[in-house]
């Protein structure tokens, strides 16, 4: 997919902040530091649209990015509104990273009521992209979220991040292991450093969006 425009729209701290324009939404989920901001920036080919930081758990909001959406700008010459790009577009939705508060026991406590509420109730949700670190076995929280997505029949894929940190042998082994732990989901390995996996992830996004149109 060609990204013609991408912009940060808002941070939602409660349900009433969720957009009301019915555009489909692609949600990104994963534990803090898994490489979620880097994946967003890499997919959108923007350097720092989503903030990358080494301070896990800092952002507790749901962040909305409008991709390929028509953004009216005032037409200086014609007096008519113009748009930077055509088409209604869709949202990338960056959910807070989970698994930072080690003391908490349940996913709800660990991760925040809002994210769970969003996943349960949001009709616009077209695809969940769950991130896991390709170098590690999925954590209990990763598995718990995955089971929740399966149980609730959410369309989803798993993206194994930081694949450039492994040799191709190690990576195949790890992807098999993740696939075993997370049956019923397509696992795509990704490197935000090299862009490997980008086309595969975009084609999953395009397919999910086409089901909605
Ligand atoms: P977030 O907390 O999930 O948003 O994670 P970030 O995107 O901020 O990434 C956490 C750290 O991992 C940063 O230091 C990134 O530079 C690094 N990182 C993220 N993705 C990759 C990747 O694909 N390859 C490599 N080598 N490092 C990555």
PDB file of C-alpha atoms and ligand atoms in Angstrom:
ATOM      1  CA  UNK A   1       0.000   0.000   0.000  1.00  0.00           C
ATOM      2  CA  UNK A   2       1.190   3.475  -0.804  1.00  0.00           C
ATOM      3  CA  UNK A   3       1.172   5.813   2.174  1.00  0.00           C
ATOM      4  CA  UNK A   4       0.150   9.214   0.831  1.00  0.00           C
ATOM      5  CA  UNK A   5      -0.372  10.877   4.182  1.00  0.00           C
ATOM      6  CA  UNK A   6       0.024  10.031   7.833  1.00  0.00           C
ATOM      7  CA  UNK A   7      -0.501  12.261  10.797  1.00  0.00           C
ATOM      8  CA  UNK A   8      -0.961  12.068  14.533  1.00  0.00           C
ATOM      9  CA  UNK A   9      -4.567  12.975  15.344  1.00  0.00           C
ATOM     10  CA  UNK A  10      -5.073  12.597  19.077  1.00  0.00           C
ATOM     11  CA  UNK A  11      -4.408  10.783  22.312  1.00  0.00           C
ATOM     12  CA  UNK A  12      -7.533   9.248  23.803  1.00  0.00           C
ATOM     13  CA  UNK A  13      -7.640   8.971  27.584  1.00  0.00           C
ATOM     14  CA  UNK A  14     -11.240   7.830  27.768  1.00  0.00           C
ATOM     15  CA  UNK A  15     -13.941   6.363  25.614  1.00  0.00           C
ATOM     16  CA  UNK A  16     -15.516   9.725  24.759  1.00  0.00           C
ATOM     17  CA  UNK A  17     -12.256  10.684  23.012  1.00  0.00           C
ATOM     18  CA  UNK A  18     -12.478   7.886  20.434  1.00  0.00           C
ATOM     19  CA  UNK A  19     -13.097   9.284  16.922  1.00  0.00           C
ATOM     20  CA  UNK A  20     -16.674   9.233  15.673  1.00  0.00           C
ATOM     21  CA  UNK A  21     -16.039   9.221  11.923  1.00  0.00           C
ATOM     22  CA  UNK A  22     -16.370   5.416  11.490  1.00  0.00           C
ATOM     23  CA  UNK A  23     -13.045   4.947   9.727  1.00  0.00           C
ATOM     24  CA  UNK A  24     -11.691   1.409  10.153  1.00  0.00           C
ATOM     25  CA  UNK A  25      -8.944   0.956  12.728  1.00  0.00           C
ATOM     26  CA  UNK A  26      -5.804  -1.155  12.825  1.00  0.00           C
ATOM     27  CA  UNK A  27      -4.678  -1.643  16.432  1.00  0.00           C
ATOM     28  CA  UNK A  28      -1.103  -2.311  17.551  1.00  0.00           C
ATOM     29  CA  UNK A  29      -0.533  -4.154  20.821  1.00  0.00           C
ATOM     30  CA  UNK A  30       2.518  -5.364  22.640  1.00  0.00           C
ATOM     31  CA  UNK A  31       4.521  -5.114  25.801  1.00  0.00           C
ATOM     32  CA  UNK A  32       6.536  -1.983  26.443  1.00  0.00           C
ATOM     33  CA  UNK A  33       9.791  -1.777  24.511  1.00  0.00           C
ATOM     34  CA  UNK A  34       8.820  -4.507  22.023  1.00  0.00           C
ATOM     35  CA  UNK A  35       9.363  -2.083  19.130  1.00  0.00           C
ATOM     36  CA  UNK A  36       5.825  -0.809  18.564  1.00  0.00           C
ATOM     37  CA  UNK A  37       6.686   2.829  17.850  1.00  0.00           C
ATOM     38  CA  UNK A  38       9.474   1.700  15.540  1.00  0.00           C
ATOM     39  CA  UNK A  39       7.074  -0.589  13.660  1.00  0.00           C
ATOM     40  CA  UNK A  40       4.541   2.228  13.231  1.00  0.00           C
ATOM     41  CA  UNK A  41       7.206   4.603  11.956  1.00  0.00           C
ATOM     42  CA  UNK A  42       8.598   1.944   9.640  1.00  0.00           C
ATOM     43  CA  UNK A  43       5.207   1.008   8.160  1.00  0.00           C
ATOM     44  CA  UNK A  44       4.384   4.670   7.603  1.00  0.00           C
ATOM     45  CA  UNK A  45       7.942   5.494   6.505  1.00  0.00           C
ATOM     46  CA  UNK A  46       8.063   8.413   8.858  1.00  0.00           C
ATOM     47  CA  UNK A  47      11.063   8.951  11.074  1.00  0.00           C
ATOM     48  CA  UNK A  48       9.459   9.964  14.331  1.00  0.00           C
ATOM     49  CA  UNK A  49       5.695  10.090  13.976  1.00  0.00           C
ATOM     50  CA  UNK A  50       5.202   7.579  16.758  1.00  0.00           C
ATOM     51  CA  UNK A  51       7.546   8.340  19.587  1.00  0.00           C
ATOM     52  CA  UNK A  52      10.224   5.755  20.254  1.00  0.00           C
ATOM     53  CA  UNK A  53      11.534   5.821  23.740  1.00  0.00           C
ATOM     54  CA  UNK A  54      13.418   3.724  26.182  1.00  0.00           C
ATOM     55  CA  UNK A  55      11.067   4.615  29.007  1.00  0.00           C
ATOM     56  CA  UNK A  56       8.669   1.691  29.067  1.00  0.00           C
ATOM     57  CA  UNK A  57       5.137   2.213  30.292  1.00  0.00           C
ATOM     58  CA  UNK A  58       5.256   5.965  30.120  1.00  0.00           C
ATOM     59  CA  UNK A  59       2.437   6.467  27.669  1.00  0.00           C
ATOM     60  CA  UNK A  60      -0.916   5.352  28.975  1.00  0.00           C
ATOM     61  CA  UNK A  61      -3.111   6.802  26.244  1.00  0.00           C
ATOM     62  CA  UNK A  62      -4.536   5.310  23.060  1.00  0.00           C
ATOM     63  CA  UNK A  63      -2.886   7.220  20.233  1.00  0.00           C
ATOM     64  CA  UNK A  64      -4.620   7.729  16.887  1.00  0.00           C
ATOM     65  CA  UNK A  65      -2.822   8.227  13.567  1.00  0.00           C
ATOM     66  CA  UNK A  66      -4.810   8.972  10.416  1.00  0.00           C
ATOM     67  CA  UNK A  67      -3.396   7.245   7.343  1.00  0.00           C
ATOM     68  CA  UNK A  68      -4.328   8.239   3.774  1.00  0.00           C
ATOM     69  CA  UNK A  69      -7.235  10.276   5.042  1.00  0.00           C
ATOM     70  CA  UNK A  70      -8.631  13.323   3.333  1.00  0.00           C
ATOM     71  CA  UNK A  71      -7.498  16.340   5.270  1.00  0.00           C
ATOM     72  CA  UNK A  72      -9.254  19.524   4.204  1.00  0.00           C
ATOM     73  CA  UNK A  73      -6.968  22.492   3.767  1.00  0.00           C
ATOM     74  CA  UNK A  74      -8.210  25.912   2.806  1.00  0.00           C
ATOM     75  CA  UNK A  75      -7.708  26.675  -0.863  1.00  0.00           C
ATOM     76  CA  UNK A  76      -5.824  29.913  -0.967  1.00  0.00           C
ATOM     77  CA  UNK A  77      -6.372  30.570  -4.665  1.00  0.00           C
ATOM     78  CA  UNK A  78      -9.714  28.996  -5.467  1.00  0.00           C
ATOM     79  CA  UNK A  79     -11.449  29.546  -2.191  1.00  0.00           C
ATOM     80  CA  UNK A  80     -12.514  25.902  -2.315  1.00  0.00           C
ATOM     81  CA  UNK A  81     -11.358  23.364   0.231  1.00  0.00           C
ATOM     82  CA  UNK A  82      -8.617  21.125  -1.074  1.00  0.00           C
ATOM     83  CA  UNK A  83      -7.391  17.817   0.203  1.00  0.00           C
ATOM     84  CA  UNK A  84      -3.853  16.609   0.644  1.00  0.00           C
ATOM     85  CA  UNK A  85      -4.894  13.117  -0.356  1.00  0.00           C
ATOM     86  CA  UNK A  86      -8.016  11.385  -1.538  1.00  0.00           C
ATOM     87  CA  UNK A  87     -10.007   8.610   0.095  1.00  0.00           C
ATOM     88  CA  UNK A  88     -11.439   8.256   3.545  1.00  0.00           C
ATOM     89  CA  UNK A  89      -8.367   6.529   4.944  1.00  0.00           C
ATOM     90  CA  UNK A  90      -8.104   4.582   8.178  1.00  0.00           C
ATOM     91  CA  UNK A  91      -6.562   4.850  11.610  1.00  0.00           C
ATOM     92  CA  UNK A  92      -3.497   3.238  13.097  1.00  0.00           C
ATOM     93  CA  UNK A  93      -4.252   2.898  16.788  1.00  0.00           C
ATOM     94  CA  UNK A  94      -1.329   2.621  19.167  1.00  0.00           C
ATOM     95  CA  UNK A  95      -2.469   0.995  22.403  1.00  0.00           C
ATOM     96  CA  UNK A  96      -0.458   1.423  25.605  1.00  0.00           C
ATOM     97  CA  UNK A  97       2.345  -1.071  26.109  1.00  0.00           C
ATOM     98  CA  UNK A  98       1.506  -3.718  28.672  1.00  0.00           C
ATOM     99  CA  UNK A  99       3.530  -5.734  31.143  1.00  0.00           C
ATOM    100  CA  UNK A 100       5.453  -2.924  32.715  1.00  0.00           C
ATOM    101  CA  UNK A 101       3.899  -2.885  36.176  1.00  0.00           C
ATOM    102  CA  UNK A 102       5.363  -6.116  37.480  1.00  0.00           C
ATOM    103  CA  UNK A 103       3.391  -6.012  40.701  1.00  0.00           C
ATOM    104  CA  UNK A 104       0.001  -6.274  39.022  1.00  0.00           C
ATOM    105  CA  UNK A 105      -1.584  -9.670  38.573  1.00  0.00           C
ATOM    106  CA  UNK A 106      -4.345  -9.429  35.996  1.00  0.00           C
ATOM    107  CA  UNK A 107      -4.094  -8.087  32.498  1.00  0.00           C
ATOM    108  CA  UNK A 108      -6.654  -5.476  33.430  1.00  0.00           C
ATOM    109  CA  UNK A 109      -4.522  -4.166  36.236  1.00  0.00           C
ATOM    110  CA  UNK A 110      -1.287  -4.508  34.292  1.00  0.00           C
ATOM    111  CA  UNK A 111      -2.384  -2.946  31.151  1.00  0.00           C
ATOM    112  CA  UNK A 112      -5.190  -0.597  31.861  1.00  0.00           C
ATOM    113  CA  UNK A 113      -8.902  -0.805  31.714  1.00  0.00           C
ATOM    114  CA  UNK A 114      -9.061   1.427  28.683  1.00  0.00           C
ATOM    115  CA  UNK A 115      -7.168  -0.857  26.319  1.00  0.00           C
ATOM    116  CA  UNK A 116      -9.329  -3.817  27.234  1.00  0.00           C
ATOM    117  CA  UNK A 117     -12.460  -1.732  26.858  1.00  0.00           C
ATOM    118  CA  UNK A 118     -11.268  -0.582  23.441  1.00  0.00           C
ATOM    119  CA  UNK A 119     -10.589  -4.138  22.222  1.00  0.00           C
ATOM    120  CA  UNK A 120     -13.892  -5.453  23.551  1.00  0.00           C
ATOM    121  CA  UNK A 121     -16.172  -2.705  22.352  1.00  0.00           C
ATOM    122  CA  UNK A 122     -14.700  -0.976  19.345  1.00  0.00           C
ATOM    123  CA  UNK A 123     -16.772  -1.824  16.255  1.00  0.00           C
ATOM    124  CA  UNK A 124     -14.351  -0.007  13.935  1.00  0.00           C
ATOM    125  CA  UNK A 125     -11.547  -2.419  14.846  1.00  0.00           C
ATOM    126  CA  UNK A 126     -10.566  -4.181  11.600  1.00  0.00           C
ATOM    127  CA  UNK A 127      -7.316  -5.890  12.596  1.00  0.00           C
ATOM    128  CA  UNK A 128      -5.217  -6.395  15.737  1.00  0.00           C
ATOM    129  CA  UNK A 129      -1.473  -6.551  15.230  1.00  0.00           C
ATOM    130  CA  UNK A 130       0.147  -8.150  18.269  1.00  0.00           C
ATOM    131  CA  UNK A 131       3.887  -7.608  18.580  1.00  0.00           C
ATOM    132  CA  UNK A 132       6.293 -10.027  20.227  1.00  0.00           C
ATOM    133  CA  UNK A 133      10.076  -9.828  20.367  1.00  0.00           C
ATOM    134  CA  UNK A 134      11.495 -12.371  17.906  1.00  0.00           C
ATOM    135  CA  UNK A 135      14.394 -13.114  20.269  1.00  0.00           C
ATOM    136  CA  UNK A 136      12.263 -14.293  23.161  1.00  0.00           C
ATOM    137  CA  UNK A 137       9.638 -16.827  24.001  1.00  0.00           C
ATOM    138  CA  UNK A 138       6.294 -15.021  24.315  1.00  0.00           C
ATOM    139  CA  UNK A 139       5.665 -13.934  27.907  1.00  0.00           C
ATOM    140  CA  UNK A 140       2.655 -14.956  29.998  1.00  0.00           C
ATOM    141  CA  UNK A 141       1.032 -11.609  29.223  1.00  0.00           C
ATOM    142  CA  UNK A 142       1.675 -12.061  25.488  1.00  0.00           C
ATOM    143  CA  UNK A 143       0.026 -15.489  25.645  1.00  0.00           C
ATOM    144  CA  UNK A 144      -2.837 -14.216  27.756  1.00  0.00           C
ATOM    145  CA  UNK A 145      -3.583 -11.435  25.271  1.00  0.00           C
ATOM    146  CA  UNK A 146      -3.292 -13.841  22.356  1.00  0.00           C
ATOM    147  CA  UNK A 147      -5.764 -16.243  23.918  1.00  0.00           C
ATOM    148  CA  UNK A 148      -8.097 -13.366  24.594  1.00  0.00           C
ATOM    149  CA  UNK A 149      -7.951 -12.299  20.920  1.00  0.00           C
ATOM    150  CA  UNK A 150      -8.655 -15.861  19.773  1.00  0.00           C
ATOM    151  CA  UNK A 151     -11.439 -16.387  22.261  1.00  0.00           C
ATOM    152  CA  UNK A 152     -13.085 -13.110  21.282  1.00  0.00           C
ATOM    153  CA  UNK A 153     -12.635 -13.920  17.581  1.00  0.00           C
ATOM    154  CA  UNK A 154     -10.737 -10.765  16.761  1.00  0.00           C
ATOM    155  CA  UNK A 155      -8.986 -10.674  13.376  1.00  0.00           C
ATOM    156  CA  UNK A 156      -5.331 -10.559  14.242  1.00  0.00           C
ATOM    157  CA  UNK A 157      -1.756 -11.283  13.207  1.00  0.00           C
ATOM    158  CA  UNK A 158       1.433 -11.592  15.219  1.00  0.00           C
ATOM    159  CA  UNK A 159       4.495  -9.563  14.248  1.00  0.00           C
ATOM    160  CA  UNK A 160       7.856 -10.801  15.564  1.00  0.00           C
ATOM    161  CA  UNK A 161       9.957  -7.643  15.926  1.00  0.00           C
ATOM    162  CA  UNK A 162      13.711  -6.922  15.808  1.00  0.00           C
ATOM    163  CA  UNK A 163      14.370  -9.794  13.402  1.00  0.00           C
ATOM    164  CA  UNK A 164      17.641  -8.182  12.289  1.00  0.00           C
ATOM    165  CA  UNK A 165      19.095  -9.086  15.688  1.00  0.00           C
ATOM    166  CA  UNK A 166      19.011 -12.813  14.831  1.00  0.00           C
ATOM    167  CA  UNK A 167      20.726 -14.927  12.185  1.00  0.00           C
ATOM    168  CA  UNK A 168      18.347 -16.362   9.603  1.00  0.00           C
ATOM    169  CA  UNK A 169      18.647 -19.821  11.227  1.00  0.00           C
ATOM    170  CA  UNK A 170      17.890 -18.466  14.667  1.00  0.00           C
ATOM    171  CA  UNK A 171      15.016 -16.427  13.284  1.00  0.00           C
ATOM    172  CA  UNK A 172      13.347 -19.425  11.590  1.00  0.00           C
ATOM    173  CA  UNK A 173      13.666 -21.351  14.840  1.00  0.00           C
ATOM    174  CA  UNK A 174      12.173 -18.514  16.880  1.00  0.00           C
ATOM    175  CA  UNK A 175       9.305 -17.934  14.442  1.00  0.00           C
ATOM    176  CA  UNK A 176       8.453 -21.658  14.685  1.00  0.00           C
ATOM    177  CA  UNK A 177       8.526 -21.432  18.461  1.00  0.00           C
ATOM    178  CA  UNK A 178       6.274 -18.354  18.495  1.00  0.00           C
ATOM    179  CA  UNK A 179       3.947 -19.988  15.974  1.00  0.00           C
ATOM    180  CA  UNK A 180       3.734 -23.039  18.250  1.00  0.00           C
ATOM    181  CA  UNK A 181       2.943 -20.906  21.267  1.00  0.00           C
ATOM    182  CA  UNK A 182       0.419 -18.835  19.352  1.00  0.00           C
ATOM    183  CA  UNK A 183      -1.463 -21.251  17.147  1.00  0.00           C
ATOM    184  CA  UNK A 184      -4.183 -19.941  14.874  1.00  0.00           C
ATOM    185  CA  UNK A 185      -2.349 -16.712  14.024  1.00  0.00           C
ATOM    186  CA  UNK A 186      -0.126 -15.781  11.138  1.00  0.00           C
ATOM    187  CA  UNK A 187       3.347 -14.830  12.425  1.00  0.00           C
ATOM    188  CA  UNK A 188       5.334 -12.338  10.326  1.00  0.00           C
ATOM    189  CA  UNK A 189       8.911 -11.456  11.231  1.00  0.00           C
ATOM    190  CA  UNK A 190       9.790  -7.790  10.957  1.00  0.00           C
ATOM    191  CA  UNK A 191      12.777  -5.498  11.132  1.00  0.00           C
ATOM    192  CA  UNK A 192      12.179  -1.806  11.559  1.00  0.00           C
ATOM    193  CA  UNK A 193      15.885  -1.330  10.818  1.00  0.00           C
ATOM    194  CA  UNK A 194      15.751  -2.885   7.360  1.00  0.00           C
ATOM    195  CA  UNK A 195      12.018  -2.809   6.564  1.00  0.00           C
ATOM    196  CA  UNK A 196      11.944  -6.601   6.106  1.00  0.00           C
ATOM    197  CA  UNK A 197       8.368  -7.819   6.530  1.00  0.00           C
ATOM    198  CA  UNK A 198       6.845  -4.498   5.534  1.00  0.00           C
ATOM    199  CA  UNK A 199       5.061  -5.741   2.402  1.00  0.00           C
ATOM    200  CA  UNK A 200       3.692  -8.793   4.216  1.00  0.00           C
ATOM    201  CA  UNK A 201       2.258  -6.701   7.055  1.00  0.00           C
ATOM    202  CA  UNK A 202       0.775  -4.151   4.651  1.00  0.00           C
ATOM    203  CA  UNK A 203      -0.893  -6.877   2.629  1.00  0.00           C
ATOM    204  CA  UNK A 204      -2.576  -8.181   5.817  1.00  0.00           C
ATOM    205  CA  UNK A 205      -3.712  -4.644   6.616  1.00  0.00           C
ATOM    206  CA  UNK A 206      -5.040  -4.132   3.062  1.00  0.00           C
ATOM    207  CA  UNK A 207      -6.942  -7.406   3.240  1.00  0.00           C
ATOM    208  CA  UNK A 208      -8.510  -6.506   6.590  1.00  0.00           C
ATOM    209  CA  UNK A 209      -9.509  -3.078   5.249  1.00  0.00           C
ATOM    210  CA  UNK A 210     -10.991  -4.547   2.081  1.00  0.00           C
ATOM    211  CA  UNK A 211     -13.303  -6.716   4.200  1.00  0.00           C
ATOM    212  CA  UNK A 212     -14.649  -3.520   5.738  1.00  0.00           C
ATOM    213  CA  UNK A 213     -15.314  -1.584   2.549  1.00  0.00           C
TER     214      UNK A 213
HETATM  215  P1  LIG B   1       8.020   0.529  22.082  1.00  0.00           P
HETATM  216  O1  LIG B   1       8.214   0.846  23.527  1.00  0.00           O
HETATM  217  O2  LIG B   1       7.316  -0.791  21.909  1.00  0.00           O
HETATM  218  O3  LIG B   1       7.365   1.625  21.291  1.00  0.00           O
HETATM  219  O4  LIG B   1       9.470   0.265  21.458  1.00  0.00           O
HETATM  220  P2  LIG B   1      10.407   1.203  20.578  1.00  0.00           P
HETATM  221  O5  LIG B   1       9.921   1.266  19.166  1.00  0.00           O
HETATM  222  O6  LIG B   1      10.625   2.489  21.310  1.00  0.00           O
HETATM  223  O7  LIG B   1      11.732   0.306  20.540  1.00  0.00           O
HETATM  224  C1  LIG B   1      12.412  -0.063  21.718  1.00  0.00           C
HETATM  225  C2  LIG B   1      13.893  -0.205  21.404  1.00  0.00           C
HETATM  226  O8  LIG B   1      14.091  -1.271  20.458  1.00  0.00           O
HETATM  227  C3  LIG B   1      14.480   1.042  20.746  1.00  0.00           C
HETATM  228  O9  LIG B   1      15.798   1.205  21.238  1.00  0.00           O
HETATM  229  C4  LIG B   1      14.493   0.712  19.264  1.00  0.00           C
HETATM  230  O10 LIG B   1      15.511   1.380  18.548  1.00  0.00           O
HETATM  231  C5  LIG B   1      14.755  -0.792  19.286  1.00  0.00           C
HETATM  232  N1  LIG B   1      14.130  -1.447  18.109  1.00  0.00           N
HETATM  233  C6  LIG B   1      12.832  -1.434  17.774  1.00  0.00           C
HETATM  234  N2  LIG B   1      12.608  -2.144  16.640  1.00  0.00           N
HETATM  235  C7  LIG B   1      13.821  -2.605  16.243  1.00  0.00           C
HETATM  236  C8  LIG B   1      14.250  -3.414  15.127  1.00  0.00           C
HETATM  237  O11 LIG B   1      13.479  -3.864  14.264  1.00  0.00           O
HETATM  238  N3  LIG B   1      15.590  -3.702  15.069  1.00  0.00           N
HETATM  239  C9  LIG B   1      16.477  -3.252  16.007  1.00  0.00           C
HETATM  240  N4  LIG B   1      17.757  -3.608  15.868  1.00  0.00           N
HETATM  241  N5  LIG B   1      16.102  -2.494  17.071  1.00  0.00           N
HETATM  242  C10 LIG B   1      14.793  -2.171  17.178  1.00  0.00           C
END
